[in-house]
Short mmCIF file of C-alpha atoms in Angstrom, two decimals:
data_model
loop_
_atom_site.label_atom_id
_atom_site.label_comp_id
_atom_site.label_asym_id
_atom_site.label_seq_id
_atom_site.Cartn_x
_atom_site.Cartn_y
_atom_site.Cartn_z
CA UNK A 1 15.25 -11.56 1.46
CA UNK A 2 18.81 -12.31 0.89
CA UNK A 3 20.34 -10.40 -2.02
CA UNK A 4 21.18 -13.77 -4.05
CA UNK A 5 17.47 -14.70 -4.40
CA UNK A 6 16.41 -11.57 -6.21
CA UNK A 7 17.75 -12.85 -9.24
CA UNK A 8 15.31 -15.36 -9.02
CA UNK A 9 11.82 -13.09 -7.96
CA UNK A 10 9.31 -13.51 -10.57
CA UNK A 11 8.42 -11.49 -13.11
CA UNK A 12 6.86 -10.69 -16.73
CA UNK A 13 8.46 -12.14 -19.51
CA UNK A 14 8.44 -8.25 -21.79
CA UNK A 15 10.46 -10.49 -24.32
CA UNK A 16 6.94 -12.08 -25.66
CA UNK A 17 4.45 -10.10 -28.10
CA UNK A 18 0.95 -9.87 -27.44
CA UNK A 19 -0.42 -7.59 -30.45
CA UNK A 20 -2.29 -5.28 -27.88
CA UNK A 21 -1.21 -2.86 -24.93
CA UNK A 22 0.76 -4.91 -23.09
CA UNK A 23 3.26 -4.65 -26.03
CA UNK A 24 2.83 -0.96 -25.30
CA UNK A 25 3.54 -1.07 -21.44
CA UNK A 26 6.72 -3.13 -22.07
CA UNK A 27 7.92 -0.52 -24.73
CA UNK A 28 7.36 2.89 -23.22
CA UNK A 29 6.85 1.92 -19.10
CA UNK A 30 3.00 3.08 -19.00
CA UNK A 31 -0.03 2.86 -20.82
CA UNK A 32 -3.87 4.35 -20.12
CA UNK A 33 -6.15 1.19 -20.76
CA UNK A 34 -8.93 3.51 -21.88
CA UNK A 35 -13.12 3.11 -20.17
CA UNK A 36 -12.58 0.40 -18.06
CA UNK A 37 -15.25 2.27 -16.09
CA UNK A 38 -18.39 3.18 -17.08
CA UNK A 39 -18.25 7.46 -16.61
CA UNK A 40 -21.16 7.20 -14.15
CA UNK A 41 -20.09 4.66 -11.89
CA UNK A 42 -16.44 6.73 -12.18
CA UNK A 43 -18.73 9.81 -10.80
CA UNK A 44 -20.12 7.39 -8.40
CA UNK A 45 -16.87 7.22 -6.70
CA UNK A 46 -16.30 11.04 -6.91
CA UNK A 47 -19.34 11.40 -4.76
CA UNK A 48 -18.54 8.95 -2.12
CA UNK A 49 -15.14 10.23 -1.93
CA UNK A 50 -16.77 13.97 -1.25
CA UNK A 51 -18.95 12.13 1.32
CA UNK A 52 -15.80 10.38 3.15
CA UNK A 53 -14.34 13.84 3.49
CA UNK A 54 -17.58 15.35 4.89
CA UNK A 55 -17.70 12.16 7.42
CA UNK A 56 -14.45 14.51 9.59
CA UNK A 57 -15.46 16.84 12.04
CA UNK A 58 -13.39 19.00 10.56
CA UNK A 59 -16.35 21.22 8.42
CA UNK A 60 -15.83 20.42 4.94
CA UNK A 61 -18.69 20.44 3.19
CA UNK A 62 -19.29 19.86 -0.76
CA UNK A 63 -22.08 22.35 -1.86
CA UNK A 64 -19.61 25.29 0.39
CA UNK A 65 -16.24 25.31 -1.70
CA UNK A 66 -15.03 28.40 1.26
CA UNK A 67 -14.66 24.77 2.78
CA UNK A 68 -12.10 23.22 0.02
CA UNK A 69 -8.80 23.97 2.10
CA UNK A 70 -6.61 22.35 4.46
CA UNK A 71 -8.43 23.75 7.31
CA UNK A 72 -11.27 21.84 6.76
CA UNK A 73 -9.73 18.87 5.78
CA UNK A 74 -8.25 15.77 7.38
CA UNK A 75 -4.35 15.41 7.23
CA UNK A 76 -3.06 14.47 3.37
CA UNK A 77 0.09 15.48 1.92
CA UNK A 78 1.40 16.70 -1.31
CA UNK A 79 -1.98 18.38 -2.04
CA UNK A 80 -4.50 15.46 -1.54
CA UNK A 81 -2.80 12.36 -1.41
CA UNK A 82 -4.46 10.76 1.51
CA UNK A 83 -3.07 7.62 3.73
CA UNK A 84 -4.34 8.20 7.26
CA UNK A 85 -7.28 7.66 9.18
CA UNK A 86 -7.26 3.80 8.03
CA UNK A 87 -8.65 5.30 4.90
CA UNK A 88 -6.76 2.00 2.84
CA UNK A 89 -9.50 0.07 3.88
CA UNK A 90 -12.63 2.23 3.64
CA UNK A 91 -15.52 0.26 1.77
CA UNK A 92 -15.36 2.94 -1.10
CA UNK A 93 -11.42 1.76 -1.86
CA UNK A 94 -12.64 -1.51 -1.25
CA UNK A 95 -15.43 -1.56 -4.06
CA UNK A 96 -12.96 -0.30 -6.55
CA UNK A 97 -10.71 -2.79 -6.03
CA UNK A 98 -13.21 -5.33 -6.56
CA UNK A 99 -14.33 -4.57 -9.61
CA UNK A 100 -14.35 -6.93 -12.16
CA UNK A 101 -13.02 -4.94 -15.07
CA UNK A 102 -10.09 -3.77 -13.23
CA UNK A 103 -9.34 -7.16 -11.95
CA UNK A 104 -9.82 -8.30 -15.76
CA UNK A 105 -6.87 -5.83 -17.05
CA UNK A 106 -4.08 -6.83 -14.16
CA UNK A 107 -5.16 -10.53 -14.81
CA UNK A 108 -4.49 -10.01 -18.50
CA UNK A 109 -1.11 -8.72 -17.43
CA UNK A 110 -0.02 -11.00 -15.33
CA UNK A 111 -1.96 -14.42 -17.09
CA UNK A 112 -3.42 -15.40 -13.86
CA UNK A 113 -6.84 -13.88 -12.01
CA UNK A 114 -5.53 -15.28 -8.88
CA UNK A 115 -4.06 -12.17 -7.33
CA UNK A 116 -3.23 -9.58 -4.00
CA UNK A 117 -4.17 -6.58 -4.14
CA UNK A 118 -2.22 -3.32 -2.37
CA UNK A 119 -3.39 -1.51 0.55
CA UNK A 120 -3.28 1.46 -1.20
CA UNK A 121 -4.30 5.64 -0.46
CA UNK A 122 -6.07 8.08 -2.65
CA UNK A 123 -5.55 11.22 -4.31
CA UNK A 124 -8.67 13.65 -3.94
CA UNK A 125 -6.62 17.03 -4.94
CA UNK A 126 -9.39 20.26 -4.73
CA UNK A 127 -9.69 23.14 -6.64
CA UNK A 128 -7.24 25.64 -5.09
CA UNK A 129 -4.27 27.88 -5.66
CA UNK A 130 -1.51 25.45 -5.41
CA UNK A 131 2.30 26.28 -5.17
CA UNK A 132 4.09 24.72 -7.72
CA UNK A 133 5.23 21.39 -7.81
CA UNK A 134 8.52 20.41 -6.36
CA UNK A 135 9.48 17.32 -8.67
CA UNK A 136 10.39 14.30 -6.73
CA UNK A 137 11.30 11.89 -9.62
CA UNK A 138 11.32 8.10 -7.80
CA UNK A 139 10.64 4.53 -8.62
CA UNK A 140 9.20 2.03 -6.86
CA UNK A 141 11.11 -0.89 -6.97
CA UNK A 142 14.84 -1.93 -5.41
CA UNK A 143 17.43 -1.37 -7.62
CA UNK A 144 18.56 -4.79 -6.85
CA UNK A 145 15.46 -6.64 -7.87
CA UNK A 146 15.71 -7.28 -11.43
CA UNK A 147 12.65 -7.34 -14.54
CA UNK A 148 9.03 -6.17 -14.73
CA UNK A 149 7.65 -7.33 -10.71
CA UNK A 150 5.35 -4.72 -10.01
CA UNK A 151 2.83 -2.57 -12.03
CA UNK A 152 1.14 0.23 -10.47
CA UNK A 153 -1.40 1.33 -11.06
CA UNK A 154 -3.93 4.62 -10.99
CA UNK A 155 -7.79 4.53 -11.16
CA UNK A 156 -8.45 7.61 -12.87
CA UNK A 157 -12.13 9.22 -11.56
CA UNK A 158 -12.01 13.10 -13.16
CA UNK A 159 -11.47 14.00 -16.58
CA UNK A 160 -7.43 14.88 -16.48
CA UNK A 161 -5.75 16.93 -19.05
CA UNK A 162 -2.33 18.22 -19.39
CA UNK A 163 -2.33 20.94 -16.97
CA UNK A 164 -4.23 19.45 -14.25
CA UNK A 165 -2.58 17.61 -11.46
CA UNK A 166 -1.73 14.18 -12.11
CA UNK A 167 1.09 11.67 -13.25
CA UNK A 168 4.45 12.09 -15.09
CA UNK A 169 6.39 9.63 -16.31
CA UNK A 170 9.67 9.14 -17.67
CA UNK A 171 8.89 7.33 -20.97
CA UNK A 172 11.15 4.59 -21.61
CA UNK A 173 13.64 5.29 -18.36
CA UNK A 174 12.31 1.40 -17.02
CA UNK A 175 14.47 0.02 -19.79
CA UNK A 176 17.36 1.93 -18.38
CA UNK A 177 16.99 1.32 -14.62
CA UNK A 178 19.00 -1.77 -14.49
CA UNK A 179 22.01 -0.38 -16.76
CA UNK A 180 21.95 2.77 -14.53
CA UNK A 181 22.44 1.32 -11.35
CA UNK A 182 25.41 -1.06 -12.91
CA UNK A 183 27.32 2.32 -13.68
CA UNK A 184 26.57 3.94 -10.67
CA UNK A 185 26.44 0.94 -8.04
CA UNK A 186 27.59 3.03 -5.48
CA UNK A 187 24.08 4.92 -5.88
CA UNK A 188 22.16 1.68 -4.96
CA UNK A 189 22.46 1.72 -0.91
CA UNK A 190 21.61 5.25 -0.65
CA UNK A 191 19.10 5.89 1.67
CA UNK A 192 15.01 6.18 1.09
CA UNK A 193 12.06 6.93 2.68
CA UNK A 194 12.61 3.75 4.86
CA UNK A 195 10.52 1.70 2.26
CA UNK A 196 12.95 -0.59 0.71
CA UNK A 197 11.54 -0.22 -2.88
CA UNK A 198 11.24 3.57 -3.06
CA UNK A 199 14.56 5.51 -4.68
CA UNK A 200 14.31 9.09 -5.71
CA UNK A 201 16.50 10.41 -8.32
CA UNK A 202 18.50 13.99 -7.73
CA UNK A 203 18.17 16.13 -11.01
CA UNK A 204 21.72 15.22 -12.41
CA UNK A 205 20.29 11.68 -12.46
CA UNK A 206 17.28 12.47 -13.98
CA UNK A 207 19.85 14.26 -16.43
CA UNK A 208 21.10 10.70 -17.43
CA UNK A 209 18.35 9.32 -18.90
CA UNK A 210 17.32 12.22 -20.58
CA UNK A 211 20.60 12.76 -22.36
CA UNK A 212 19.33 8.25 -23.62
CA UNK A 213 16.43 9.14 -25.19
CA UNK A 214 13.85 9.30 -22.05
CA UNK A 215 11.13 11.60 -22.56
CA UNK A 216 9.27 13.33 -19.47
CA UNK A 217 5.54 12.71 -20.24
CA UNK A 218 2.44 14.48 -18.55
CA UNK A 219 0.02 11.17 -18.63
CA UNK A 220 -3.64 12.55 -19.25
CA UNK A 221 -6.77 10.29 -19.01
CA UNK A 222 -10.65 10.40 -18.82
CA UNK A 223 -12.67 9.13 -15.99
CA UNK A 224 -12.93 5.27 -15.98
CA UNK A 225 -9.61 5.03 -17.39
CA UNK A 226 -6.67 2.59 -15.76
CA UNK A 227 -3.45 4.23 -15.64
CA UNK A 228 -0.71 1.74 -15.61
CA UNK A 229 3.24 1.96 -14.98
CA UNK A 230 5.83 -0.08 -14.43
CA UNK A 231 7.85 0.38 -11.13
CA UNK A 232 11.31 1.02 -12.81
CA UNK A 233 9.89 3.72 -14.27
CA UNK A 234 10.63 7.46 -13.08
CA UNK A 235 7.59 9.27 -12.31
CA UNK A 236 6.09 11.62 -9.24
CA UNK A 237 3.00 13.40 -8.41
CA UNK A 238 2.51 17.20 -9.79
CA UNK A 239 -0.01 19.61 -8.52
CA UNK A 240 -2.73 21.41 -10.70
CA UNK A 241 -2.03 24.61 -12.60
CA UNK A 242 -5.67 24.52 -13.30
CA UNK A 243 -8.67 24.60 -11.42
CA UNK A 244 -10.15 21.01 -11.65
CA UNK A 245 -10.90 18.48 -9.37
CA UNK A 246 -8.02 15.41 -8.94
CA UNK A 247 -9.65 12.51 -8.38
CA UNK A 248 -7.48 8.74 -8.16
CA UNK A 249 -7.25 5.39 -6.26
CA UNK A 250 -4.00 4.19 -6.21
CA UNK A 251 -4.46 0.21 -6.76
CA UNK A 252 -1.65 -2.56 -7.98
CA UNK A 253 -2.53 -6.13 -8.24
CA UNK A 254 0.06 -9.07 -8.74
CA UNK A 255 0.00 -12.92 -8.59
CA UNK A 256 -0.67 -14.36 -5.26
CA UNK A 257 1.95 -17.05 -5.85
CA UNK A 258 4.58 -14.59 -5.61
CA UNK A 259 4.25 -13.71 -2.00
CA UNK A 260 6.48 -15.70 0.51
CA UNK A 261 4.50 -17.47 3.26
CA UNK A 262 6.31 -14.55 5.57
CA UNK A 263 5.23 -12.05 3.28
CA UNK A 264 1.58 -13.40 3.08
CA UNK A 265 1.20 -13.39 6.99
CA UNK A 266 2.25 -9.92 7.49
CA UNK A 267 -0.20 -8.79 4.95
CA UNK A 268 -2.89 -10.40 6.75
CA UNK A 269 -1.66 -9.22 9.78
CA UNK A 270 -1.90 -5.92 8.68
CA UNK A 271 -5.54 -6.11 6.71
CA UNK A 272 -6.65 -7.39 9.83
CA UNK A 273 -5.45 -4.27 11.50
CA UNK A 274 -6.79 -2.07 8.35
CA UNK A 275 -3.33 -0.85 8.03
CA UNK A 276 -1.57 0.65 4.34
CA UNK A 277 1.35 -1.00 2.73
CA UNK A 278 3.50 0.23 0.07
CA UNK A 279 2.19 -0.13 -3.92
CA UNK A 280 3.70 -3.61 -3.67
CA UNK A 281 1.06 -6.54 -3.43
CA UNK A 282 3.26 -9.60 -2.53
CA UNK A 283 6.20 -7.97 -1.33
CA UNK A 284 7.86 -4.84 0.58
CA UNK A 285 5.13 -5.70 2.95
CA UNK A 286 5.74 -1.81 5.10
CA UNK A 287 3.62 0.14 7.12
CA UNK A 288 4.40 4.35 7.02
CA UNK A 289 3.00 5.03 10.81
CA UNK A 290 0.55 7.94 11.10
CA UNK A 291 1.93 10.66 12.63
CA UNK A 292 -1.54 12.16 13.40
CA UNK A 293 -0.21 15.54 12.72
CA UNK A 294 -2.64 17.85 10.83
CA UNK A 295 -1.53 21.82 10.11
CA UNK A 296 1.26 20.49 11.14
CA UNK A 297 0.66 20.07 14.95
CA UNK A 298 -0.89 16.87 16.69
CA UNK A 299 -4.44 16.30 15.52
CA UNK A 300 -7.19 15.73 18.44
CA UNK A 301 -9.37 13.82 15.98
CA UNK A 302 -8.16 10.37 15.33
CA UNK A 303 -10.09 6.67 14.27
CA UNK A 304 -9.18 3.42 14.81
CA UNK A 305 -11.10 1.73 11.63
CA UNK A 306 -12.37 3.00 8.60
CA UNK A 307 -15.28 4.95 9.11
CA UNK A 308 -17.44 2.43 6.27
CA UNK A 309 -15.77 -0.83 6.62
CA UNK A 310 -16.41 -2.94 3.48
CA UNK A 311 -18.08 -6.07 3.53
CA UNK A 312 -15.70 -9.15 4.22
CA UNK A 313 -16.63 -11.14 0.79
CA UNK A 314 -14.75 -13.85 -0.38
CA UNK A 315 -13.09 -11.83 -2.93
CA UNK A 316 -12.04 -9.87 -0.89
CA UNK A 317 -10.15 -12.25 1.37
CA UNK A 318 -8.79 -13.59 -1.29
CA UNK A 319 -7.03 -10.14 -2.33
CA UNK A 320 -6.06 -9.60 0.62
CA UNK A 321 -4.19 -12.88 1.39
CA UNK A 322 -6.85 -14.21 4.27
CA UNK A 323 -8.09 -17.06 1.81
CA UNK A 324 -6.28 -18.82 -0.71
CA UNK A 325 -7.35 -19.01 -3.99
#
């Protein structure tokens, strides 16, 4: 997309009050929108998550924890955050994505229920003595593209209190993205991950916004609970000091009708394959290829679809860009 039409993407007017969270989100860059599951069906997804990592051949059972290590797990980095195998598109990731109260919350956000959905991993961090955390403070959208375009967001499953693994955020360091990257345009080039929304911050940067006000937050929430952020936000990933279970689907809706045609077509292109994309819905459409290296040398075990592909509803097709609404 040439650089002049960013100016132009749509996005969320944060200049209108709505007298409930979404007032919240636009002040501080996240919010927990608390039970939006039911605790049981949360556990519900817990199990079927254990039962996807059983479905390996690599041994992992749930009832043997000498099983919870890498050795007995398929590839995942960063402690559990998993994005191989096709696992995007298992029927389990599927389900969640579909249901209605989650849908409800991003179509509050956005004013429209016609929406894409990401093609998303999940986070399924065990039990274990993990190193700790290396920060790796990033956002998720282009310095160049202006305004709220992209919420993420986190489907909390396990109950997740300060010390166990989960999200940080950078409370309030969205409203500071764009005046940043005006003082330090030369910043705005530098290289990423090859995803063209993804910028990580070196700690001197991080410094900055600290030194304006921005708070580093550990964001804590029960099962059920919808962890939203916006994608000018600073935030990363930090492993357990305790002993609990992680348990998260990563899933970000926005409004259909801001996907180009271009954009569209490569998203079907790639459901169609059951590839991942980035957290972006309508945009950034971008593949990370597999490397199929587990324990860090080539893995023999490999799948070319999701082991329990979900059922092709119309809701589904919709999400995914095959139908139009």
């Amino acid at each position: 997309m040439p650089h002049s039409e960013y100016d132009t993407e749509p996005r969320i007017d944060t200049s209108i009050k709505h007298g409930d969270w979404r007032d919240d989100l636009y002040r501080d860059g996240y919010y927990v929108v608390k039970g939006v599951l039911p605790t049981e069906k949360a556990q519900s997804y817990v199990d079927r998550m254990f039962n996807w990592l059983e479905s390996f051949p690599y041994g992992f059972k749930k009832d043997d924890k000498s099983t919870w290590n890498p050795k007995h797990l398929p590839d995942h980095i960063k402690g559990g955050m998993f994005y191989g195998y096709h696992c995007q598109h298992e029927k389990v990731l599927w389900d969640a994505r579909t249901e209605p109260a989650i849908i409800d919350a991003f179509a509050k956000l956005w004013g429209t229920s016609d929406l894409l959905v990401s093609f998303d991993g999940m986070n399924f961090t065990l039990p274990a003595e993990h190193p700790p955390s290396e920060p790796w403070p990033h956002v998720d959208q282009n310095p160049i593209r202006k305004g709220m375009q992209c919420i993420q967001g986190i489907l909390n499953l396990a109950p997740n209190g300060p010390t166990d693994g989960g999200l940080l955020v950078m409370k309030g360091s969205h409203a500071l993205n764009e005046q940043f990257f005006k003082k330090f345009p030369e910043k705005v080039g530098r290289g990423t991950w090859g995803s063209i929304d993804w910028f990580g911050f070196e700690k001197d940067e991080v410094t900055w916004f600290e030194d304006r006000g921005c708070e580093l937050v550990k964001v804590c929430a029960d099962p059920g609970d919808l962890i939203l952020w916006d994608s000018r936000t600073i935030h990363y990933n930090k492993l357990p000091e305790s002993q609990n279970l992680r348990a998260v689907m990563y899933i970000c809706y926005t409004p259909a009708a801001f996907a180009s045609e271009e954009d569209r077509r490569k998203k079907v292109d790639y459901y169609n394959s059951k590839l991942g994309t980035t957290h972006w819905p309508h945009a950034n459409i971008f593949h990370q290829e597999d490397k199929h290296l587990r324990l860090g040398k080539p893995d023999t075990y490999s799948r070319d679809a999701p082991f329990e592909e979900a059922e092709e509803t119309e809701l589904v097709l919709k999400l995914a860009g095959v139908k139009a609404y």
